[in-house]
C-alpha cells in the first residue's frame, strides 16, 4: 500500500496524505477521510520513507543495566508511554551492569542512527563523559546526576538520610549496611552517605565491620549478609542498598538461624514472611519492589518514582529533538518511605 493508493481510496491528493502523515495542515473533512482509509487498510508508512520525509528516524535508543529488573521495567514503561504517544519507537539494549557495554551500545545507537539516546546509568566514567560531550545525537541520562547531559535523577542522599533516621529510631543493638560500589554515585555513594548522616543525626553510627559491599543481585546479598552474621552477633537491623539485595539478606538470616520452614508455609508461598516473623533481625531496602512486597507483606523500604523518571526523561529528550532546546536540564525527583514510620514528616514525596 502506497501513499498514492491511500489518496485514491480517500478521494484526496497524495500531497494531502503526505501532510496528514507528517502532521501538516489538512482540513478536518480530509483528515477523517484519510484516517478512515488508514484504519481500514492497516497502512503503516515504512521507516525509510518516514525518515526521508521528516529527516528523522523516529527511533530512540534506550540503554539499561539489565532487563530482568522491576525498577528498570517501571522506567521503560514510562519511556514507552511517552514515545508511543508521540509516534516514536524504542530500541532497547541491556548491558548486564557493565559500564563498558553502555559506551559500546550508545556508540552503536549513535551510528544506527537514532534520533536520541536515553541512558539508564549505573555510573558515569571518564569514557561516559567523553561520549556525552561528543555525541552527535541528544542524550538524556536517567538515574545519575551529571553535568555532561540532560539528566533525571532521584534524591538518593535524602532517601538514605531518611532511612538512616528511621532505623536509628528502631534499633536497640547494632545496625549493619549492605551497600554497592561507590563508583555508582547514586545507589552506591549517595545512599550510603545519606544513611550514615541519618544515623549520625540520631546519635548512632555505622561501625567498622558492620558494612559490606555487594553486587546488584540476590545471590550477592545472601553471601555478604551470611558473612556478616558469622562475624557479628549483635545486629538487629540490616539495611540494604536495594530491595534485591534485601531479598538475599532475608534468605541469609534463615540459613544462619538454621531453622526449618514448615511445609505448610512453603506450600502457601509465605517463606519470606515466615522468616521475618521468626527472627529478631529486621531487614530494610530501597526500591519498593512489588514482588518482594507480595512475599513479605512489605519490608521497610524507599519508594522512588521510577516510572515518572522514564516519563520525564522521554519528554525531555523529545523536546530537545523536536524543539531544538539546548538549555541544560537537571531534574531531581523525590521519594517516600514505605512500610515504616517516617520521623521526618517534611521529607519530599
PDB file of C-alpha atoms in Angstrom, residues 63 81-82 116 120 142 149 177 180 194 198 208 238 260 274-275 311 315 349:
ATOM      1  CA  UNK A  63      20.401   1.565  27.226  1.00  0.00           C
ATOM      2  CA  UNK A  81       4.256   5.577  27.196  1.00  0.00           C
ATOM      3  CA  UNK A  82       5.669   8.906  26.003  1.00  0.00           C
ATOM      4  CA  UNK A 116      18.331  10.374  20.535  1.00  0.00           C
ATOM      5  CA  UNK A 120      19.690   4.465  32.462  1.00  0.00           C
ATOM      6  CA  UNK A 142      18.233   8.693  33.963  1.00  0.00           C
ATOM      7  CA  UNK A 149      23.972  15.745  29.615  1.00  0.00           C
ATOM      8  CA  UNK A 177      24.544  -1.726  55.976  1.00  0.00           C
ATOM      9  CA  UNK A 180      27.040  -1.335  46.443  1.00  0.00           C
ATOM     10  CA  UNK A 194      22.902   9.809  53.391  1.00  0.00           C
ATOM     11  CA  UNK A 198      20.847   9.910  59.167  1.00  0.00           C
ATOM     12  CA  UNK A 208      33.613  -0.620  61.284  1.00  0.00           C
ATOM     13  CA  UNK A 238      20.354  -4.829  58.299  1.00  0.00           C
ATOM     14  CA  UNK A 260      13.308 -25.412  59.248  1.00  0.00           C
ATOM     15  CA  UNK A 274       7.728 -16.594  57.979  1.00  0.00           C
ATOM     16  CA  UNK A 275      11.475 -15.901  58.185  1.00  0.00           C
ATOM     17  CA  UNK A 311       8.213   9.685  31.518  1.00  0.00           C
ATOM     18  CA  UNK A 315       9.592  14.020  27.400  1.00  0.00           C
ATOM     19  CA  UNK A 349       7.220  12.814  48.388  1.00  0.00           C
TER      20      UNK A 349
END
